[in-house]
Amino acid sequence: AGVTQSPTHLIKTRGQQVTLRCSPKSGHDTVSWYQQALGQGPEFLTYFQNEAQLDKSGLPSDRFSAERTGGSVSTLTIQRTQQEDSAVYLCASSLDAGHYGYTFGSGTRLTVV
Amino acid sequence: AQSVTQLDSQVPVFEEAPVELRCNYSSSVSVYLFWYVQYPNQGLQLLLKYLSGSTLVKGINGFEAEFNKSQTSFHLRKPSVHISDTAEYFCAVSVAGGGNKLTFGTGTQLKVEL
């Protein structure tokens, strides 16, 4: 199996909290999260190697947080959602620092109303 | 920091015609280069990648790309396109040998017409 993301779609009212989930491809040790606004390319949010969050430079604000427990599943949580958070959130996993490429999930489409 | 420029936001082409999607990058260090394809409502699928070695890289679905270091380009080509190639194409870079952050271009919409 490849990268699995859930849920596929999500509609939230402004101010609510949302948690997105990602299961990486079997055997991959790194997980990355990207935000893709409508009509744009994906933008990097954060990256884990095993359980360690090595880079979170792309997180837009302190409302965004991510974790990876047990070295497998990763979650991305957005607190106090705002309309500008509406986007597709993509998860990618890789092996050996991306030397063999990155495998992407199908994404979670978040709509904040 | 790295950056990627995809000059063409849309490229219309007739079926069986050749196509080239342009990608230029900027980086002060060595990079890996990637092309991804995204079909509607789907995630990104890797078409091909350049890590090192031969500058001509062949990928899936008949696509190929050529790395040109002097021109900092990595253009994607296909000699004969099919209707099923209609999709969004993204060029991306990462730091060679240690980066786990992909920097993407804004994408090129390839529309293949009969």
mmCIF file with all atom_site columns, N, CA and C in Angstrom, chain A residues 6-57:
data_model
loop_
_atom_site.group_PDB
_atom_site.id
_atom_site.type_symbol
_atom_site.label_atom_id
_atom_site.label_alt_id
_atom_site.label_comp_id
_atom_site.label_asym_id
_atom_site.label_entity_id
_atom_site.label_seq_id
_atom_site.pdbx_PDB_ins_code
_atom_site.Cartn_x
_atom_site.Cartn_y
_atom_site.Cartn_z
_atom_site.occupancy
_atom_site.B_iso_or_equiv
_atom_site.pdbx_formal_charge
_atom_site.auth_seq_id
_atom_site.auth_comp_id
_atom_site.auth_asym_id
_atom_site.auth_atom_id
_atom_site.pdbx_PDB_model_num
ATOM 1   N N  . SER A 1 6  ? -6.458  10.374 5.747  1.00 0.00 ? 6  SER A N  1
ATOM 2   C CA . SER A 1 6  ? -7.872  10.434 6.106  1.00 0.00 ? 6  SER A CA 1
ATOM 3   C C  . SER A 1 6  ? -8.144  11.670 6.950  1.00 0.00 ? 6  SER A C  1
ATOM 4   N N  . PRO A 1 7  ? -9.359  12.231 6.858  1.00 0.00 ? 7  PRO A N  1
ATOM 5   C CA . PRO A 1 7  ? -10.389 11.878 5.884  1.00 0.00 ? 7  PRO A CA 1
ATOM 6   C C  . PRO A 1 7  ? -10.051 12.433 4.503  1.00 0.00 ? 7  PRO A C  1
ATOM 7   N N  . THR A 1 8  ? -10.876 12.115 3.525  1.00 0.00 ? 8  THR A N  1
ATOM 8   C CA . THR A 1 8  ? -10.663 12.611 2.169  1.00 0.00 ? 8  THR A CA 1
ATOM 9   C C  . THR A 1 8  ? -11.115 14.061 2.051  1.00 0.00 ? 8  THR A C  1
ATOM 10  N N  . HIS A 1 9  ? -12.257 14.322 2.634  1.00 0.00 ? 9  HIS A N  1
ATOM 11  C CA . HIS A 1 9  ? -12.806 15.677 2.612  1.00 0.00 ? 9  HIS A CA 1
ATOM 12  C C  . HIS A 1 9  ? -13.250 16.050 4.015  1.00 0.00 ? 9  HIS A C  1
ATOM 13  N N  . LEU A 1 10 ? -13.206 17.367 4.275  1.00 0.00 ? 10 LEU A N  1
ATOM 14  C CA . LEU A 1 10 ? -13.564 17.856 5.600  1.00 0.00 ? 10 LEU A CA 1
ATOM 15  C C  . LEU A 1 10 ? -14.110 19.272 5.465  1.00 0.00 ? 10 LEU A C  1
ATOM 16  N N  . ILE A 1 11 ? -15.254 19.516 6.088  1.00 0.00 ? 11 ILE A N  1
ATOM 17  C CA . ILE A 1 11 ? -15.801 20.873 6.125  1.00 0.00 ? 11 ILE A CA 1
ATOM 18  C C  . ILE A 1 11 ? -15.901 21.296 7.579  1.00 0.00 ? 11 ILE A C  1
ATOM 19  N N  . LYS A 1 12 ? -15.278 22.421 7.906  1.00 0.00 ? 12 LYS A N  1
ATOM 20  C CA . LYS A 1 12 ? -15.264 22.911 9.274  1.00 0.00 ? 12 LYS A CA 1
ATOM 21  C C  . LYS A 1 12 ? -15.777 24.342 9.317  1.00 0.00 ? 12 LYS A C  1
ATOM 22  N N  . THR A 1 13 ? -16.387 24.659 10.435 1.00 0.00 ? 13 THR A N  1
ATOM 23  C CA . THR A 1 13 ? -16.801 26.029 10.687 1.00 0.00 ? 13 THR A CA 1
ATOM 24  C C  . THR A 1 13 ? -15.629 26.792 11.276 1.00 0.00 ? 13 THR A C  1
ATOM 25  N N  . ARG A 1 14 ? -15.479 28.008 10.861 1.00 0.00 ? 14 ARG A N  1
ATOM 26  C CA . ARG A 1 14 ? -14.391 28.856 11.347 1.00 0.00 ? 14 ARG A CA 1
ATOM 27  C C  . ARG A 1 14 ? -14.303 28.798 12.875 1.00 0.00 ? 14 ARG A C  1
ATOM 28  N N  . GLY A 1 15 ? -13.079 28.560 13.367 1.00 0.00 ? 15 GLY A N  1
ATOM 29  C CA . GLY A 1 15 ? -12.858 28.485 14.805 1.00 0.00 ? 15 GLY A CA 1
ATOM 30  C C  . GLY A 1 15 ? -12.756 27.067 15.342 1.00 0.00 ? 15 GLY A C  1
ATOM 31  N N  . GLN A 1 16 ? -13.192 26.098 14.560 1.00 0.00 ? 16 GLN A N  1
ATOM 32  C CA . GLN A 1 16 ? -13.109 24.703 15.017 1.00 0.00 ? 16 GLN A CA 1
ATOM 33  C C  . GLN A 1 16 ? -11.692 24.168 14.851 1.00 0.00 ? 16 GLN A C  1
ATOM 34  N N  . GLN A 1 17 ? -11.441 23.060 15.534 1.00 0.00 ? 17 GLN A N  1
ATOM 35  C CA . GLN A 1 17 ? -10.145 22.383 15.413 1.00 0.00 ? 17 GLN A CA 1
ATOM 36  C C  . GLN A 1 17 ? -10.289 21.195 14.466 1.00 0.00 ? 17 GLN A C  1
ATOM 37  N N  . VAL A 1 18 ? -9.229  20.897 13.729 1.00 0.00 ? 18 VAL A N  1
ATOM 38  C CA . VAL A 1 18 ? -9.266  19.777 12.801 1.00 0.00 ? 18 VAL A CA 1
ATOM 39  C C  . VAL A 1 18 ? -7.960  18.986 12.923 1.00 0.00 ? 18 VAL A C  1
ATOM 40  N N  . THR A 1 19 ? -8.078  17.672 12.791 1.00 0.00 ? 19 THR A N  1
ATOM 41  C CA . THR A 1 19 ? -6.892  16.801 12.817 1.00 0.00 ? 19 THR A CA 1
ATOM 42  C C  . THR A 1 19 ? -6.905  15.911 11.594 1.00 0.00 ? 19 THR A C  1
ATOM 43  N N  . LEU A 1 20 ? -5.810  15.970 10.840 1.00 0.00 ? 20 LEU A N  1
ATOM 44  C CA . LEU A 1 20 ? -5.652  15.165 9.641  1.00 0.00 ? 20 LEU A CA 1
ATOM 45  C C  . LEU A 1 20 ? -4.666  14.044 9.929  1.00 0.00 ? 20 LEU A C  1
ATOM 46  N N  . ARG A 1 21 ? -4.870  12.919 9.267  1.00 0.00 ? 21 ARG A N  1
ATOM 47  C CA . ARG A 1 21 ? -4.083  11.736 9.574  1.00 0.00 ? 21 ARG A CA 1
ATOM 48  C C  . ARG A 1 21 ? -3.377  11.212 8.328  1.00 0.00 ? 21 ARG A C  1
ATOM 49  N N  . CYS A 1 22 ? -2.171  10.687 8.528  1.00 0.00 ? 22 CYS A N  1
ATOM 50  C CA . CYS A 1 22 ? -1.377  10.152 7.422  1.00 0.00 ? 22 CYS A CA 1
ATOM 51  C C  . CYS A 1 22 ? -0.659  8.890  7.839  1.00 0.00 ? 22 CYS A C  1
ATOM 52  N N  . SER A 1 23 ? -0.842  7.830  7.052  1.00 0.00 ? 23 SER A N  1
ATOM 53  C CA . SER A 1 23 ? -0.084  6.589  7.253  1.00 0.00 ? 23 SER A CA 1
ATOM 54  C C  . SER A 1 23 ? 0.915   6.456  6.116  1.00 0.00 ? 23 SER A C  1
ATOM 55  N N  . PRO A 1 24 ? 2.201   6.453  6.406  1.00 0.00 ? 24 PRO A N  1
ATOM 56  C CA . PRO A 1 24 ? 3.197   6.424  5.332  1.00 0.00 ? 24 PRO A CA 1
ATOM 57  C C  . PRO A 1 24 ? 3.277   5.067  4.656  1.00 0.00 ? 24 PRO A C  1
ATOM 58  N N  . LYS A 1 25 ? 3.950   5.051  3.527  1.00 0.00 ? 25 LYS A N  1
ATOM 59  C CA . LYS A 1 25 ? 4.194   3.802  2.824  1.00 0.00 ? 25 LYS A CA 1
ATOM 60  C C  . LYS A 1 25 ? 5.062   2.902  3.698  1.00 0.00 ? 25 LYS A C  1
ATOM 61  N N  . SER A 1 26 ? 4.758   1.611  3.655  1.00 0.00 ? 26 SER A N  1
ATOM 62  C CA . SER A 1 26 ? 5.479   0.661  4.477  1.00 0.00 ? 26 SER A CA 1
ATOM 63  C C  . SER A 1 26 ? 6.988   0.735  4.216  1.00 0.00 ? 26 SER A C  1
ATOM 64  N N  . GLY A 1 27 ? 7.752   0.843  5.298  1.00 0.00 ? 27 GLY A N  1
ATOM 65  C CA . GLY A 1 27 ? 9.203   0.872  5.182  1.00 0.00 ? 27 GLY A CA 1
ATOM 66  C C  . GLY A 1 27 ? 9.803   2.259  5.076  1.00 0.00 ? 27 GLY A C  1
ATOM 67  N N  . HIS A 1 28 ? 8.968   3.263  4.839  1.00 0.00 ? 28 HIS A N  1
ATOM 68  C CA . HIS A 1 28 ? 9.480   4.639  4.724  1.00 0.00 ? 28 HIS A CA 1
ATOM 69  C C  . HIS A 1 28 ? 9.700   5.226  6.109  1.00 0.00 ? 28 HIS A C  1
ATOM 70  N N  . ASP A 1 29 ? 10.825  5.948  6.251  1.00 0.00 ? 29 ASP A N  1
ATOM 71  C CA . ASP A 1 29 ? 11.151  6.486  7.565  1.00 0.00 ? 29 ASP A CA 1
ATOM 72  C C  . ASP A 1 29 ? 10.873  7.983  7.712  1.00 0.00 ? 29 ASP A C  1
ATOM 73  N N  . THR A 1 30 ? 10.531  8.634  6.612  1.00 0.00 ? 30 THR A N  1
ATOM 74  C CA . THR A 1 30 ? 10.266  10.066 6.711  1.00 0.00 ? 30 THR A CA 1
ATOM 75  C C  . THR A 1 30 ? 8.844   10.387 6.265  1.00 0.00 ? 30 THR A C  1
ATOM 76  N N  . VAL A 1 31 ? 8.269   11.381 6.907  1.00 0.00 ? 31 VAL A N  1
ATOM 77  C CA . VAL A 1 31 ? 6.938   11.868 6.556  1.00 0.00 ? 31 VAL A CA 1
ATOM 78  C C  . VAL A 1 31 ? 6.987   13.389 6.443  1.00 0.00 ? 31 VAL A C  1
ATOM 79  N N  . SER A 1 32 ? 6.409   13.897 5.368  1.00 0.00 ? 32 SER A N  1
ATOM 80  C CA . SER A 1 32 ? 6.351   15.343 5.167  1.00 0.00 ? 32 SER A CA 1
ATOM 81  C C  . SER A 1 32 ? 4.908   15.753 4.926  1.00 0.00 ? 32 SER A C  1
ATOM 82  N N  . TRP A 1 33 ? 4.582   16.973 5.293  1.00 0.00 ? 33 TRP A N  1
ATOM 83  C CA . TRP A 1 33 ? 3.253   17.539 5.046  1.00 0.00 ? 33 TRP A CA 1
ATOM 84  C C  . TRP A 1 33 ? 3.389   18.761 4.142  1.00 0.00 ? 33 TRP A C  1
ATOM 85  N N  . TYR A 1 34 ? 2.430   18.885 3.224  1.00 0.00 ? 34 TYR A N  1
ATOM 86  C CA . TYR A 1 34 ? 2.386   20.014 2.308  1.00 0.00 ? 34 TYR A CA 1
ATOM 87  C C  . TYR A 1 34 ? 0.974   20.583 2.274  1.00 0.00 ? 34 TYR A C  1
ATOM 88  N N  . GLN A 1 35 ? 0.884   21.888 2.024  1.00 0.00 ? 35 GLN A N  1
ATOM 89  C CA . GLN A 1 35 ? -0.398  22.560 1.862  1.00 0.00 ? 35 GLN A CA 1
ATOM 90  C C  . GLN A 1 35 ? -0.504  23.027 0.415  1.00 0.00 ? 35 GLN A C  1
ATOM 91  N N  . GLN A 1 36 ? -1.606  22.677 -0.251 1.00 0.00 ? 36 GLN A N  1
ATOM 92  C CA . GLN A 1 36 ? -1.785  23.071 -1.634 1.00 0.00 ? 36 GLN A CA 1
ATOM 93  C C  . GLN A 1 36 ? -3.064  23.899 -1.768 1.00 0.00 ? 36 GLN A C  1
ATOM 94  N N  . ALA A 1 37 ? -2.892  25.193 -1.928 1.00 0.00 ? 37 ALA A N  1
ATOM 95  C CA . ALA A 1 37 ? -4.035  26.068 -2.149 1.00 0.00 ? 37 ALA A CA 1
ATOM 96  C C  . ALA A 1 37 ? -4.527  25.888 -3.579 1.00 0.00 ? 37 ALA A C  1
ATOM 97  N N  . LEU A 1 38 ? -5.756  26.273 -3.829 1.00 0.00 ? 38 LEU A N  1
ATOM 98  C CA . LEU A 1 38 ? -6.373  26.098 -5.136 1.00 0.00 ? 38 LEU A CA 1
ATOM 99  C C  . LEU A 1 38 ? -5.549  26.786 -6.229 1.00 0.00 ? 38 LEU A C  1
ATOM 100 N N  . GLY A 1 39 ? -5.176  26.026 -7.249 1.00 0.00 ? 39 GLY A N  1
ATOM 101 C CA . GLY A 1 39 ? -4.435  26.586 -8.369 1.00 0.00 ? 39 GLY A CA 1
ATOM 102 C C  . GLY A 1 39 ? -2.970  26.844 -8.117 1.00 0.00 ? 39 GLY A C  1
ATOM 103 N N  . GLN A 1 40 ? -2.461  26.350 -6.991 1.00 0.00 ? 40 GLN A N  1
ATOM 104 C CA . GLN A 1 40 ? -1.056  26.577 -6.637 1.00 0.00 ? 40 GLN A CA 1
ATOM 105 C C  . GLN A 1 40 ? -0.298  25.260 -6.521 1.00 0.00 ? 40 GLN A C  1
ATOM 106 N N  . GLY A 1 41 ? 1.015   25.365 -6.463 1.00 0.00 ? 41 GLY A N  1
ATOM 107 C CA . GLY A 1 41 ? 1.824   24.196 -6.179 1.00 0.00 ? 41 GLY A CA 1
ATOM 108 C C  . GLY A 1 41 ? 1.826   23.916 -4.685 1.00 0.00 ? 41 GLY A C  1
ATOM 109 N N  . PRO A 1 42 ? 2.140   22.695 -4.308 1.00 0.00 ? 42 PRO A N  1
ATOM 110 C CA . PRO A 1 42 ? 2.221   22.372 -2.876 1.00 0.00 ? 42 PRO A CA 1
ATOM 111 C C  . PRO A 1 42 ? 3.315   23.167 -2.195 1.00 0.00 ? 42 PRO A C  1
ATOM 112 N N  . GLU A 1 43 ? 3.059   23.545 -0.940 1.00 0.00 ? 43 GLU A N  1
ATOM 113 C CA . GLU A 1 43 ? 4.057   24.249 -0.144 1.00 0.00 ? 43 GLU A CA 1
ATOM 114 C C  . GLU A 1 43 ? 4.376   23.441 1.101  1.00 0.00 ? 43 GLU A C  1
ATOM 115 N N  . PHE A 1 44 ? 5.658   23.337 1.377  1.00 0.00 ? 44 PHE A N  1
ATOM 116 C CA . PHE A 1 44 ? 6.157   22.544 2.495  1.00 0.00 ? 44 PHE A CA 1
ATOM 117 C C  . PHE A 1 44 ? 5.671   23.102 3.821  1.00 0.00 ? 44 PHE A C  1
ATOM 118 N N  . LEU A 1 45 ? 5.249   22.182 4.705  1.00 0.00 ? 45 LEU A N  1
ATOM 119 C CA . LEU A 1 45 ? 4.853   22.572 6.056  1.00 0.00 ? 45 LEU A CA 1
ATOM 120 C C  . LEU A 1 45 ? 5.856   22.064 7.093  1.00 0.00 ? 45 LEU A C  1
ATOM 121 N N  . THR A 1 46 ? 6.057   20.732 7.119  1.00 0.00 ? 46 THR A N  1
ATOM 122 C CA . THR A 1 46 ? 6.894   20.150 8.143  1.00 0.00 ? 46 THR A CA 1
ATOM 123 C C  . THR A 1 46 ? 7.349   18.767 7.721  1.00 0.00 ? 46 THR A C  1
ATOM 124 N N  . TYR A 1 47 ? 8.365   18.255 8.443  1.00 0.00 ? 47 TYR A N  1
ATOM 125 C CA . TYR A 1 47 ? 8.984   16.982 8.069  1.00 0.00 ? 47 TYR A CA 1
ATOM 126 C C  . TYR A 1 47 ? 9.432   16.223 9.314  1.00 0.00 ? 47 TYR A C  1
ATOM 127 N N  . PHE A 1 48 ? 9.207   14.925 9.311  1.00 0.00 ? 48 PHE A N  1
ATOM 128 C CA . PHE A 1 48 ? 9.638   14.031 10.379 1.00 0.00 ? 48 PHE A CA 1
ATOM 129 C C  . PHE A 1 48 ? 10.568  12.965 9.828  1.00 0.00 ? 48 PHE A C  1
ATOM 130 N N  . GLN A 1 49 ? 11.591  12.654 10.593 1.00 0.00 ? 49 GLN A N  1
ATOM 131 C CA . GLN A 1 49 ? 12.364  11.444 10.336 1.00 0.00 ? 49 GLN A CA 1
ATOM 132 C C  . GLN A 1 49 ? 12.168  10.550 11.545 1.00 0.00 ? 49 GLN A C  1
ATOM 133 N N  . ASN A 1 50 ? 11.565  9.407  11.313 1.00 0.00 ? 50 ASN A N  1
ATOM 134 C CA . ASN A 1 50 ? 11.075  8.573  12.412 1.00 0.00 ? 50 ASN A CA 1
ATOM 135 C C  . ASN A 1 50 ? 10.154  9.446  13.264 1.00 0.00 ? 50 ASN A C  1
ATOM 136 N N  . GLU A 1 51 ? 10.401  9.564  14.560 1.00 0.00 ? 51 GLU A N  1
ATOM 137 C CA . GLU A 1 51 ? 9.506   10.361 15.394 1.00 0.00 ? 51 GLU A CA 1
ATOM 138 C C  . GLU A 1 51 ? 9.964   11.803 15.563 1.00 0.00 ? 51 GLU A C  1
ATOM 139 N N  . ALA A 1 52 ? 11.154  12.100 15.089 1.00 0.00 ? 52 ALA A N  1
ATOM 140 C CA . ALA A 1 52 ? 11.721  13.430 15.309 1.00 0.00 ? 52 ALA A CA 1
ATOM 141 C C  . ALA A 1 52 ? 11.243  14.420 14.247 1.00 0.00 ? 52 ALA A C  1
ATOM 142 N N  . GLN A 1 53 ? 10.716  15.534 14.719 1.00 0.00 ? 53 GLN A N  1
ATOM 143 C CA . GLN A 1 53 ? 10.311  16.605 13.808 1.00 0.00 ? 53 GLN A CA 1
ATOM 144 C C  . GLN A 1 53 ? 11.529  17.479 13.530 1.00 0.00 ? 53 GLN A C  1
ATOM 145 N N  . LEU A 1 54 ? 12.122  17.289 12.353 1.00 0.00 ? 54 LEU A N  1
ATOM 146 C CA . LEU A 1 54 ? 13.402  17.921 12.052 1.00 0.00 ? 54 LEU A CA 1
ATOM 147 C C  . LEU A 1 54 ? 13.277  19.291 11.399 1.00 0.00 ? 54 LEU A C  1
ATOM 148 N N  . ASP A 1 55 ? 12.116  19.564 10.845 1.00 0.00 ? 55 ASP A N  1
ATOM 149 C CA . ASP A 1 55 ? 11.947  20.854 10.164 1.00 0.00 ? 55 ASP A CA 1
ATOM 150 C C  . ASP A 1 55 ? 10.469  21.224 10.231 1.00 0.00 ? 55 ASP A C  1
ATOM 151 N N  . LYS A 1 56 ? 10.167  22.336 10.847 1.00 0.00 ? 56 LYS A N  1
ATOM 152 C CA . LYS A 1 56 ? 8.786   22.822 10.876 1.00 0.00 ? 56 LYS A CA 1
ATOM 153 C C  . LYS A 1 56 ? 8.719   24.265 10.398 1.00 0.00 ? 56 LYS A C  1
ATOM 154 N N  . SER A 1 57 ? 9.674   24.608 9.573  1.00 0.00 ? 57 SER A N  1
ATOM 155 C CA . SER A 1 57 ? 9.805   25.992 9.119  1.00 0.00 ? 57 SER A CA 1
ATOM 156 C C  . SER A 1 57 ? 8.640   26.464 8.262  1.00 0.00 ? 57 SER A C  1
#
